Amino acid sequence: MEHTTERHRTAAGAGRRGQPPDPLWDRAADVLDANWTGASTVPSRTLYPHQWSWDSAFIAIGLRHVSPLRAQTELETLLGAQWGDGRIPHIVFNPAVALDAYFPSPDFWRSSTAGRAAGAPAAVQTSGIVQPPVHALAAWLVHRADPGLSRSRGFLHRVYPALAAWHRYLLHRRDLGGGGLVSVVHPWEQGMDNSPCWDAPLSRITPAGPRTFRRADLAHGAADDRPTDLDYGRYVRLAMDYRDGQYADGSSEFAVEDPSFNALLAASEHALARIACELGAAGTARHARAERLTAALVDRLWDPEAGMFFCRDVRGGAPIREYGVSGLIPLILPALPRPVVRALLRTACGPHFGLGDGVRLAPSYDLLGHAFDPHRYWRGPAWFNTNWLLERGLRLHGEHARAARLRAALLETAGASDFAEYVDPYTGAGCGARGFGWTAALTLDLLDGQPARDADGEAGAEHRRPLPSWAGVPDSAGRAGPRGQGPRGRREGTSR
């Protein structure tokens, strides 16, 4: 049974504040519906047939505008695969998907056996590495989309302990450099898998032999757009060594302090503070921790002469002086010192990234860099999640005109590329998968509530657009309407 609410009335076609339905909105919502598995949303039905950690966070941020229930379920499904030590694995595998559909597959990671000492769940197969901690930010935004539903279902009460354990794992187990920042132990953990920022530390890694792994990705994408076999062999070697070490932290030959990963952790600490306050606890300590993370970012990774945050190679003991988009993401932090903000804006809009002049969207890597390639995975193409974060950071620091231009470019490119996984930063031509989950989801977020979105990116329910027929509206007990399934529904994986 559905509520008779404004949401239900707009679903019948009234439009957002009387506006006609938006075809781009409908197309984006259709992508999320097509990628929905019953408990989560795959980023791509072909290339990524399981649930990916930071994808689900970004997808939930978009889903909240269409179905807050599905958005909550998305995060609850992911957190249901959390390990005992607090880590949220970067992949939750769908047992219904054939092993040869994706590599590395569950039989490579062996989470339930190799991860037993770290508390890997016995009933769910996962990877053993992690991805950027966007989850608390996503949970807070999902709650704000429909606080009544969230409170009636006890959503924040359920997710808060898991999110707190996740942050505790990162802060306590991953400060491998001893300077208060989290280290990633595999390029896949940072999310920007094939970035040139990893080339120097990866060069120390002996690659796995080409006959020891099988690349399922090349069946769905052009080889020229994907990582090379040499790089892939190094990724596999790092993952094998981590697995064979029972997923214990501290011994990896690859350990990098990354500005984006740590900025997202700080932003999520701020969000976790807001969640704590909503639950009746004090958020002061978490806000303070977020500000300490911000200060550590500036102290350890900021280069004032370059006007850029650079990664730090913990094992090599030196900055990695490559201009990756990761170094711009700290713009999302409210406590970033004003001189740093001004210098970072000059870098973002200058020749290295060309934001607002010369490119449609900010590239993933330096336009002037030796390794720049506008089509190869994370070595130059523009991605929607990183540009969404930059748009958010621009608004946060009062750069509303620049944010508006970036938002318009994101929406135009998303529609023209059929919600591509990533695009050529100059032309906007789509690359990788089409109908990609977070591209569609973040399109919905950018469309919804403008210009009402505040500095936290929150939009009130009164700004919501017409809902598609699949957006289940729960009754007061939390049961879903048409086609919706609650968090106890069957588990199927999502992807990327």
Short mmCIF file of C-alpha atoms in Angstrom, two decimals:
data_model
loop_
_atom_site.label_atom_id
_atom_site.label_comp_id
_atom_site.label_asym_id
_atom_site.label_seq_id
_atom_site.Cartn_x
_atom_site.Cartn_y
_atom_site.Cartn_z
CA MET A 1 0.00 0.00 0.00
CA GLU A 2 1.31 3.45 -0.89
CA HIS A 3 1.07 6.70 1.00
CA THR A 4 -1.15 9.36 -0.54
CA THR A 5 1.60 11.96 -0.49
CA GLU A 6 3.08 14.66 -2.68
CA ARG A 7 5.49 12.02 -3.94
CA HIS A 8 2.60 9.80 -4.99
CA ARG A 9 0.85 12.71 -6.70
CA THR A 10 3.95 13.73 -8.63
CA ALA A 11 4.38 10.10 -9.67
CA ALA A 12 1.03 10.47 -11.42
CA GLY A 13 2.58 13.12 -13.64
CA ALA A 14 2.21 16.49 -11.89
CA GLY A 15 5.91 17.24 -12.30
CA ARG A 16 8.32 19.01 -9.96
CA ARG A 17 6.45 22.13 -8.83
CA GLY A 18 4.25 21.81 -11.90
CA GLN A 19 7.10 21.43 -14.40
CA PRO A 20 6.73 18.90 -17.21
CA PRO A 21 8.70 15.64 -16.92
CA ASP A 22 12.32 15.82 -18.05
CA PRO A 23 13.35 13.22 -20.69
CA LEU A 24 16.90 13.09 -19.27
CA TRP A 25 15.48 12.37 -15.82
CA ASP A 26 13.36 9.55 -17.22
CA ARG A 27 16.29 8.06 -19.12
CA ALA A 28 18.55 8.14 -16.06
CA ALA A 29 15.87 6.56 -13.88
CA ASP A 30 15.39 3.85 -16.51
CA VAL A 31 19.11 3.01 -16.33
CA LEU A 32 18.92 2.51 -12.58
CA ASP A 33 15.82 0.38 -12.94
CA ALA A 34 17.46 -1.77 -15.61
CA ASN A 35 20.53 -2.25 -13.40
CA TRP A 36 18.56 -3.08 -10.24
CA THR A 37 18.97 -6.68 -9.08
CA GLY A 38 16.47 -6.84 -6.24
CA ALA A 39 18.79 -5.72 -3.46
CA SER A 40 21.32 -3.46 -5.15
CA THR A 41 22.23 -1.85 -8.48
CA VAL A 42 24.90 -3.07 -10.88
CA PRO A 43 26.99 -0.34 -12.48
CA SER A 44 26.85 -2.24 -15.78
CA ARG A 45 25.02 -5.40 -16.75
CA THR A 46 27.92 -6.54 -18.93
CA LEU A 47 31.30 -5.34 -17.71
CA TYR A 48 30.63 -5.21 -13.95
CA PRO A 49 28.09 -7.88 -12.92
CA HIS A 50 28.53 -7.61 -9.12
CA GLN A 51 28.21 -4.96 -6.41
CA TRP A 52 31.01 -2.41 -6.13
CA SER A 53 31.47 -0.43 -2.93
CA TRP A 54 31.87 3.19 -3.96
CA ASP A 55 29.59 2.71 -6.95
CA SER A 56 26.80 1.75 -4.57
CA ALA A 57 27.41 4.88 -2.51
CA PHE A 58 27.16 7.16 -5.55
CA ILE A 59 24.19 5.19 -6.88
CA ALA A 60 22.37 5.60 -3.56
CA ILE A 61 22.93 9.36 -3.76
CA GLY A 62 21.01 9.39 -7.04
CA LEU A 63 18.45 6.75 -6.10
CA ARG A 64 17.35 8.85 -3.12
CA HIS A 65 15.58 11.20 -5.52
CA VAL A 66 13.60 8.39 -7.12
CA SER A 67 13.13 5.80 -4.38
CA PRO A 68 14.54 6.52 -0.90
CA LEU A 69 13.67 2.94 0.01
CA ARG A 70 15.85 1.52 -2.74
CA ALA A 71 18.63 3.94 -1.80
CA GLN A 72 18.54 2.73 1.79
CA THR A 73 18.44 -0.90 0.65
CA GLU A 74 21.44 -0.29 -1.63
CA LEU A 75 23.60 0.73 1.32
CA GLU A 76 22.18 -1.89 3.68
CA THR A 77 22.99 -4.66 1.19
CA LEU A 78 26.58 -3.48 0.91
CA LEU A 79 27.01 -3.16 4.67
CA GLY A 80 25.65 -6.68 5.07
CA ALA A 81 28.95 -7.92 3.60
CA GLN A 82 31.17 -5.95 5.99
CA TRP A 83 34.06 -7.83 7.57
CA GLY A 84 34.55 -8.24 11.30
CA ASP A 85 37.55 -5.91 11.33
CA GLY A 86 35.34 -3.15 9.90
CA ARG A 87 36.44 -3.10 6.27
CA ILE A 88 33.81 -2.77 3.56
CA PRO A 89 35.00 -4.93 0.66
CA HIS A 90 35.22 -3.38 -2.76
CA ILE A 91 33.19 -6.16 -4.42
CA VAL A 92 30.25 -8.17 -3.09
CA PHE A 93 29.81 -11.11 -5.45
CA ASN A 94 26.50 -12.30 -6.82
CA PRO A 95 26.51 -16.12 -6.57
CA ALA A 96 24.14 -16.34 -9.53
CA VAL A 97 26.77 -14.88 -11.88
CA ALA A 98 29.12 -17.34 -13.60
CA LEU A 99 32.71 -17.33 -12.33
CA ASP A 100 34.10 -16.54 -15.77
CA ALA A 101 31.93 -13.42 -16.15
CA TYR A 102 34.36 -11.28 -14.16
CA PHE A 103 37.97 -11.50 -13.01
CA PRO A 104 39.18 -11.52 -10.28
CA SER A 105 36.30 -13.79 -9.32
CA PRO A 106 35.36 -15.17 -5.88
CA ASP A 107 37.66 -18.17 -6.28
CA PHE A 108 40.59 -15.78 -6.66
CA TRP A 109 39.88 -13.74 -3.51
CA ARG A 110 38.88 -16.75 -1.31
CA SER A 111 37.46 -14.32 1.23
CA SER A 112 35.74 -16.84 3.49
CA THR A 113 39.00 -18.76 4.00
CA ALA A 114 41.87 -16.32 3.42
CA GLY A 115 39.91 -13.58 5.19
CA ARG A 116 38.75 -15.65 8.14
CA ALA A 117 41.22 -14.07 10.59
CA ALA A 118 40.02 -10.60 9.56
CA GLY A 119 36.38 -11.55 10.04
CA ALA A 120 35.25 -12.05 6.46
CA PRO A 121 31.62 -13.22 6.34
CA ALA A 122 31.16 -16.93 5.75
CA ALA A 123 27.90 -16.70 3.82
CA VAL A 124 28.85 -13.98 1.31
CA GLN A 125 31.81 -14.01 -1.05
CA THR A 126 33.66 -10.70 -1.40
CA SER A 127 36.99 -9.26 -2.43
CA GLY A 128 39.52 -8.45 0.29
CA ILE A 129 40.47 -4.89 -0.61
CA VAL A 130 38.42 -1.72 -0.08
CA GLN A 131 37.34 1.40 -1.98
CA PRO A 132 36.98 5.10 -1.09
CA PRO A 133 34.80 5.82 1.96
CA VAL A 134 31.89 7.73 0.43
CA HIS A 135 29.36 5.70 2.39
CA ALA A 136 28.60 7.90 5.41
CA LEU A 137 28.09 10.89 3.13
CA ALA A 138 25.74 8.80 1.00
CA ALA A 139 23.85 7.54 4.08
CA TRP A 140 23.33 11.08 5.38
CA LEU A 141 22.07 12.35 2.03
CA VAL A 142 19.78 9.33 1.69
CA HIS A 143 18.35 10.01 5.15
CA ARG A 144 17.76 13.67 4.27
CA ALA A 145 15.79 12.67 1.17
CA ASP A 146 13.00 11.20 3.31
CA PRO A 147 13.66 11.57 7.05
CA GLY A 148 10.26 10.13 7.93
CA LEU A 149 10.89 6.90 6.07
CA SER A 150 14.43 6.72 7.42
CA ARG A 151 13.26 7.12 11.02
CA SER A 152 10.37 4.67 10.66
CA ARG A 153 12.75 2.01 9.33
CA GLY A 154 15.53 2.79 11.79
CA PHE A 155 17.87 3.29 8.84
CA LEU A 156 20.48 5.44 10.58
CA HIS A 157 20.32 3.33 13.75
CA ARG A 158 21.25 0.29 11.68
CA VAL A 159 23.96 1.78 9.50
CA TYR A 160 25.71 4.03 12.01
CA PRO A 161 27.59 1.26 13.91
CA ALA A 162 28.78 -0.28 10.64
CA LEU A 163 29.94 3.08 9.28
CA ALA A 164 31.72 3.89 12.54
CA ALA A 165 33.52 0.52 12.42
CA TRP A 166 34.48 1.19 8.78
CA HIS A 167 36.07 4.52 9.65
CA ARG A 168 37.76 2.98 12.69
CA TYR A 169 39.34 0.31 10.50
CA LEU A 170 40.73 2.89 8.10
CA LEU A 171 42.03 5.24 10.77
CA HIS A 172 43.57 2.55 12.97
CA ARG A 173 44.72 -0.13 10.52
CA ARG A 174 45.68 1.92 7.48
CA ASP A 175 47.81 4.76 8.86
CA LEU A 176 50.85 3.04 7.38
CA GLY A 177 52.81 6.29 7.03
CA GLY A 178 52.31 7.30 10.65
CA GLY A 179 51.19 10.82 9.75
CA GLY A 180 47.46 10.55 10.37
CA LEU A 181 46.42 9.69 6.81
CA VAL A 182 45.04 6.46 5.39
CA SER A 183 47.13 4.47 2.90
CA VAL A 184 45.75 2.38 0.06
CA VAL A 185 47.51 -0.94 -0.54
CA HIS A 186 46.29 -1.53 -4.09
CA PRO A 187 45.45 0.86 -6.97
CA TRP A 188 41.96 -0.62 -7.13
CA GLU A 189 41.33 0.58 -3.58
CA GLN A 190 41.66 4.21 -4.54
CA GLY A 191 39.13 3.69 -7.33
CA MET A 192 41.13 5.41 -10.07
CA ASP A 193 42.61 2.07 -10.99
CA ASN A 194 44.95 2.80 -13.85
CA SER A 195 46.10 6.33 -12.98
CA PRO A 196 49.69 7.32 -13.87
CA CYS A 197 49.98 8.30 -10.20
CA TRP A 198 50.54 4.59 -9.49
CA ASP A 199 53.24 4.00 -12.12
CA ALA A 200 56.24 4.72 -9.88
CA PRO A 201 55.23 2.61 -6.86
CA LEU A 202 53.90 -0.13 -9.16
CA SER A 203 57.26 -0.36 -10.94
CA ARG A 204 58.63 -2.14 -7.85
CA ILE A 205 56.06 -4.93 -8.20
CA THR A 206 56.92 -8.09 -10.13
CA PRO A 207 53.88 -8.82 -12.30
CA ALA A 208 52.04 -12.12 -12.17
CA GLY A 209 52.65 -14.30 -15.20
CA PRO A 210 50.20 -13.77 -18.09
CA ARG A 211 49.00 -17.37 -17.84
CA THR A 212 48.03 -16.99 -14.17
CA PHE A 213 45.05 -14.73 -14.83
CA ARG A 214 42.30 -14.18 -17.37
CA ARG A 215 41.11 -10.71 -18.39
CA ALA A 216 37.33 -10.72 -18.70
CA ASP A 217 37.32 -6.94 -19.16
CA LEU A 218 38.73 -7.18 -22.69
CA ALA A 219 35.60 -9.05 -23.80
CA HIS A 220 33.56 -5.91 -23.11
CA GLY A 221 35.92 -3.03 -23.91
CA ALA A 222 38.56 -2.04 -26.43
CA ALA A 223 42.09 -3.05 -25.40
CA ASP A 224 43.31 0.49 -26.16
CA ASP A 225 40.91 1.86 -23.53
CA ARG A 226 41.89 -0.61 -20.79
CA PRO A 227 45.00 -1.16 -18.62
CA THR A 228 47.93 -2.88 -20.31
CA ASP A 229 48.71 -6.54 -19.61
CA LEU A 230 51.86 -5.46 -17.73
CA ASP A 231 49.91 -3.19 -15.39
CA TYR A 232 47.21 -5.80 -14.96
CA GLY A 233 49.83 -8.38 -14.03
CA ARG A 234 51.06 -6.07 -11.27
CA TYR A 235 47.52 -5.55 -9.99
CA VAL A 236 47.06 -9.31 -9.83
CA ARG A 237 50.38 -9.85 -8.03
CA LEU A 238 49.51 -7.27 -5.35
CA ALA A 239 46.09 -8.83 -4.79
CA MET A 240 47.55 -12.36 -4.63
CA ASP A 241 50.17 -11.32 -2.07
CA TYR A 242 47.56 -9.56 0.08
CA ARG A 243 45.30 -12.62 -0.07
CA ASP A 244 48.12 -15.03 0.72
CA GLY A 245 49.02 -12.85 3.71
CA GLN A 246 45.48 -13.39 5.07
CA TYR A 247 44.58 -9.79 4.25
CA ALA A 248 46.73 -8.45 7.06
CA ASP A 249 47.66 -4.78 6.67
CA GLY A 250 51.15 -3.35 6.84
CA SER A 251 53.32 -5.61 4.72
CA SER A 252 52.36 -4.56 1.18
CA GLU A 253 55.07 -3.25 -1.13
CA PHE A 254 52.47 -0.80 -2.42
CA ALA A 255 51.29 1.79 0.13
CA VAL A 256 50.20 5.24 -1.03
CA GLU A 257 48.59 8.16 0.79
CA ASP A 258 46.06 9.51 -1.68
CA PRO A 259 44.41 12.96 -1.40
CA SER A 260 41.02 11.91 -2.78
CA PHE A 261 40.65 8.86 -0.53
CA ASN A 262 41.51 10.88 2.56
CA ALA A 263 39.36 13.84 1.55
CA LEU A 264 36.37 11.53 1.13
CA LEU A 265 37.07 10.05 4.55
CA ALA A 266 37.11 13.54 6.08
CA ALA A 267 33.88 14.48 4.30
CA SER A 268 32.28 11.26 5.52
CA GLU A 269 33.47 11.97 9.07
CA HIS A 270 31.56 15.26 8.88
CA ALA A 271 28.53 13.30 7.63
CA LEU A 272 28.92 10.72 10.41
CA ALA A 273 28.93 13.59 12.92
CA ARG A 274 25.58 14.75 11.51
CA ILE A 275 24.24 11.20 11.73
CA ALA A 276 25.38 10.99 15.37
CA CYS A 277 23.54 14.23 16.15
CA GLU A 278 20.40 12.93 14.45
CA LEU A 279 20.61 9.87 16.72
CA GLY A 280 20.95 12.03 19.83
CA ALA A 281 24.72 11.80 20.33
CA ALA A 282 27.36 14.50 20.13
CA GLY A 283 29.11 14.93 16.80
CA THR A 284 31.85 17.24 18.07
CA ALA A 285 34.60 14.61 18.17
CA ARG A 286 33.88 13.48 14.61
CA HIS A 287 33.89 17.02 13.24
CA ALA A 288 37.23 17.52 15.02
CA ARG A 289 38.58 14.31 13.51
CA ALA A 290 37.54 15.49 10.05
CA GLU A 291 39.39 18.74 10.59
CA ARG A 292 42.49 16.85 11.77
CA LEU A 293 42.35 14.79 8.58
CA THR A 294 42.08 18.00 6.57
CA ALA A 295 45.09 19.44 8.38
CA ALA A 296 47.09 16.24 7.79
CA LEU A 297 46.21 16.39 4.09
CA VAL A 298 47.61 19.89 3.85
CA ASP A 299 50.65 19.03 5.94
CA ARG A 300 51.63 15.84 4.10
CA LEU A 301 50.24 16.08 0.56
CA TRP A 302 49.94 19.78 -0.33
CA ASP A 303 52.60 21.33 -2.57
CA PRO A 304 52.17 25.15 -2.43
CA GLU A 305 54.52 25.80 -5.34
CA ALA A 306 52.62 23.42 -7.61
CA GLY A 307 49.24 24.46 -6.21
CA MET A 308 48.33 20.78 -6.02
CA PHE A 309 47.78 17.85 -3.68
CA PHE A 310 50.09 15.00 -4.69
CA CYS A 311 50.00 11.34 -3.64
CA ARG A 312 52.77 10.19 -1.31
CA ASP A 313 54.59 6.91 -1.86
CA VAL A 314 54.85 5.61 1.72
CA ARG A 315 57.37 2.90 0.86
CA GLY A 316 59.48 5.21 -1.28
CA GLY A 317 59.09 8.12 1.15
CA ALA A 318 58.45 10.83 -1.44
CA PRO A 319 55.59 12.66 -3.17
CA ILE A 320 54.41 11.35 -6.53
CA ARG A 321 54.48 14.48 -8.65
CA GLU A 322 51.74 13.55 -11.10
CA TYR A 323 48.72 15.80 -11.64
CA GLY A 324 45.83 13.39 -11.15
CA VAL A 325 42.26 14.55 -10.57
CA SER A 326 42.52 12.98 -7.12
CA GLY A 327 44.57 16.02 -6.11
CA LEU A 328 41.61 18.34 -6.79
CA ILE A 329 39.02 16.41 -4.77
CA PRO A 330 39.96 18.02 -1.39
CA LEU A 331 37.88 20.98 -2.62
CA ILE A 332 34.95 19.13 -1.03
CA LEU A 333 36.31 19.93 2.46
CA PRO A 334 34.85 22.94 4.28
CA ALA A 335 37.91 23.51 6.50
CA LEU A 336 40.41 23.68 3.64
CA PRO A 337 42.46 26.87 4.17
CA ARG A 338 41.43 29.69 1.87
CA PRO A 339 44.90 30.13 0.29
CA VAL A 340 44.88 26.41 -0.56
CA VAL A 341 41.41 26.73 -2.09
CA ARG A 342 42.49 29.67 -4.27
CA ALA A 343 45.62 27.88 -5.49
CA LEU A 344 43.72 24.67 -6.15
CA LEU A 345 41.14 26.56 -8.20
CA ARG A 346 43.93 28.07 -10.30
CA THR A 347 45.29 24.59 -10.95
CA ALA A 348 41.86 23.16 -11.80
CA CYS A 349 41.18 25.96 -14.27
CA GLY A 350 44.74 26.13 -15.62
CA PRO A 351 46.48 24.16 -18.36
CA HIS A 352 46.80 20.91 -16.40
CA PHE A 353 43.03 20.33 -16.19
CA GLY A 354 41.43 23.07 -18.31
CA LEU A 355 38.23 23.20 -16.26
CA GLY A 356 35.89 25.71 -17.87
CA ASP A 357 38.18 26.34 -20.84
CA GLY A 358 39.19 23.81 -23.46
CA VAL A 359 37.61 20.66 -22.04
CA ARG A 360 34.02 19.65 -21.43
CA LEU A 361 34.78 17.93 -18.13
CA ALA A 362 37.85 17.80 -15.92
CA PRO A 363 40.11 14.95 -17.09
CA SER A 364 41.28 12.22 -14.76
CA TYR A 365 44.92 13.07 -15.49
CA ASP A 366 47.10 16.01 -16.50
CA LEU A 367 46.37 17.30 -20.03
CA LEU A 368 50.08 18.12 -20.27
CA GLY A 369 51.26 14.87 -18.72
CA HIS A 370 53.59 12.39 -20.37
CA ALA A 371 51.05 9.59 -19.97
CA PHE A 372 47.90 11.48 -20.97
CA ASP A 373 45.53 9.47 -23.15
CA PRO A 374 41.97 10.79 -23.60
CA HIS A 375 40.53 7.28 -23.92
CA ARG A 376 42.60 4.98 -21.71
CA TYR A 377 41.10 4.02 -18.37
CA TRP A 378 41.88 6.72 -15.73
CA ARG A 379 44.84 8.05 -17.76
CA GLY A 380 42.98 11.05 -19.18
CA PRO A 381 39.25 10.41 -19.71
CA ALA A 382 36.72 12.37 -17.66
CA TRP A 383 34.58 10.54 -15.11
CA PHE A 384 31.22 11.65 -13.81
CA ASN A 385 31.80 10.90 -10.13
CA THR A 386 35.00 12.97 -9.92
CA ASN A 387 33.37 15.87 -11.76
CA TRP A 388 30.30 15.60 -9.50
CA LEU A 389 32.64 15.94 -6.52
CA LEU A 390 34.34 18.94 -8.11
CA GLU A 391 30.96 20.58 -8.76
CA ARG A 392 30.11 20.05 -5.11
CA GLY A 393 33.44 21.52 -4.01
CA LEU A 394 33.03 24.56 -6.24
CA ARG A 395 29.63 25.31 -4.72
CA LEU A 396 30.93 24.75 -1.21
CA HIS A 397 33.59 27.42 -1.69
CA GLY A 398 31.28 29.95 -3.33
CA GLU A 399 32.29 29.35 -6.96
CA HIS A 400 28.69 29.18 -8.10
CA ALA A 401 29.19 30.31 -11.69
CA ARG A 402 31.92 27.73 -12.28
CA ALA A 403 29.78 25.08 -10.58
CA ALA A 404 26.82 25.93 -12.81
CA ARG A 405 28.92 25.62 -15.96
CA LEU A 406 30.29 22.26 -14.82
CA ARG A 407 26.82 21.03 -13.90
CA ALA A 408 25.49 21.98 -17.35
CA ALA A 409 28.41 20.22 -19.04
CA LEU A 410 27.86 17.09 -16.94
CA LEU A 411 24.17 16.90 -17.81
CA GLU A 412 24.74 17.53 -21.51
CA THR A 413 27.53 14.94 -21.69
CA ALA A 414 25.62 12.32 -19.72
CA GLY A 415 22.68 12.49 -22.09
CA ALA A 416 24.72 12.66 -25.28
CA SER A 417 26.95 9.72 -24.28
CA ASP A 418 24.06 7.48 -23.20
CA PHE A 419 25.34 7.62 -19.59
CA ALA A 420 28.79 6.37 -20.49
CA GLU A 421 31.22 5.01 -17.92
CA TYR A 422 33.73 7.72 -18.89
CA VAL A 423 34.24 10.16 -21.78
CA ASP A 424 36.87 11.93 -23.84
CA PRO A 425 37.37 15.18 -21.88
CA TYR A 426 37.63 17.25 -25.07
CA THR A 427 34.80 15.86 -27.19
CA GLY A 428 32.56 14.16 -24.65
CA ALA A 429 32.60 10.97 -26.74
CA GLY A 430 31.61 7.99 -24.59
CA CYS A 431 34.03 5.22 -23.63
CA GLY A 432 33.65 2.01 -21.66
CA ALA A 433 30.21 0.75 -20.69
CA ARG A 434 26.97 2.56 -21.52
CA GLY A 435 24.03 2.82 -19.16
CA PHE A 436 26.54 3.13 -16.34
CA GLY A 437 25.09 3.21 -12.84
CA TRP A 438 26.79 6.15 -11.17
CA THR A 439 26.60 8.29 -14.32
CA ALA A 440 22.82 7.90 -14.34
CA ALA A 441 22.53 8.30 -10.57
CA LEU A 442 24.60 11.48 -10.38
CA THR A 443 22.65 12.89 -13.33
CA LEU A 444 19.52 12.53 -11.21
CA ASP A 445 21.25 14.26 -8.31
CA LEU A 446 22.31 17.19 -10.48
CA LEU A 447 18.82 17.48 -11.97
CA ASP A 448 16.95 17.34 -8.68
CA GLY A 449 16.38 20.40 -6.53
CA GLN A 450 18.27 22.99 -8.59
CA PRO A 451 18.84 25.67 -7.62
CA ALA A 452 17.66 24.63 -4.18
CA ARG A 453 20.59 22.32 -3.40
CA ASP A 454 22.55 23.80 -0.52
CA ALA A 455 26.26 23.55 0.23
CA ASP A 456 25.77 20.01 1.50
CA GLY A 457 24.05 18.96 -1.71
CA GLU A 458 20.78 18.27 0.07
CA ALA A 459 17.44 18.79 -1.60
CA GLY A 460 14.08 18.87 0.11
CA ALA A 461 11.38 16.41 -0.89
CA GLU A 462 9.25 19.32 -2.14
CA HIS A 463 11.62 19.68 -5.08
CA ARG A 464 11.33 16.08 -6.20
CA ARG A 465 10.55 15.32 -9.85
CA PRO A 466 7.96 12.82 -11.08
CA LEU A 467 8.73 9.30 -9.96
CA PRO A 468 8.87 6.35 -12.36
CA SER A 469 6.44 3.51 -11.89
CA TRP A 470 9.11 1.27 -10.34
CA ALA A 471 9.82 3.61 -7.42
CA GLY A 472 8.20 1.69 -4.60
CA VAL A 473 6.74 3.93 -1.87
CA PRO A 474 6.63 2.08 1.47
CA ASP A 475 3.86 2.13 3.98
CA SER A 476 4.48 3.14 7.57
CA ALA A 477 5.91 -0.29 8.37
CA GLY A 478 8.57 0.07 5.72
CA ARG A 479 7.07 -2.38 3.23
CA ALA A 480 7.69 -1.55 -0.38
CA GLY A 481 5.16 -0.61 -3.02
CA PRO A 482 5.23 -1.91 -6.60
CA ARG A 483 8.36 -3.87 -7.46
CA GLY A 484 10.22 -2.52 -4.42
CA GLN A 485 11.95 -4.99 -2.13
CA GLY A 486 13.07 -4.34 1.40
CA PRO A 487 16.53 -5.05 2.78
CA ARG A 488 15.60 -8.64 3.56
CA GLY A 489 14.91 -9.41 -0.09
CA ARG A 490 17.11 -11.81 -1.99
CA ARG A 491 20.74 -10.78 -2.27
CA GLU A 492 22.08 -10.30 -5.74
CA GLY A 493 25.31 -8.53 -6.49
CA THR A 494 25.86 -5.13 -8.02
CA SER A 495 28.87 -4.07 -9.89
CA ARG A 496 31.93 -1.93 -10.09
#
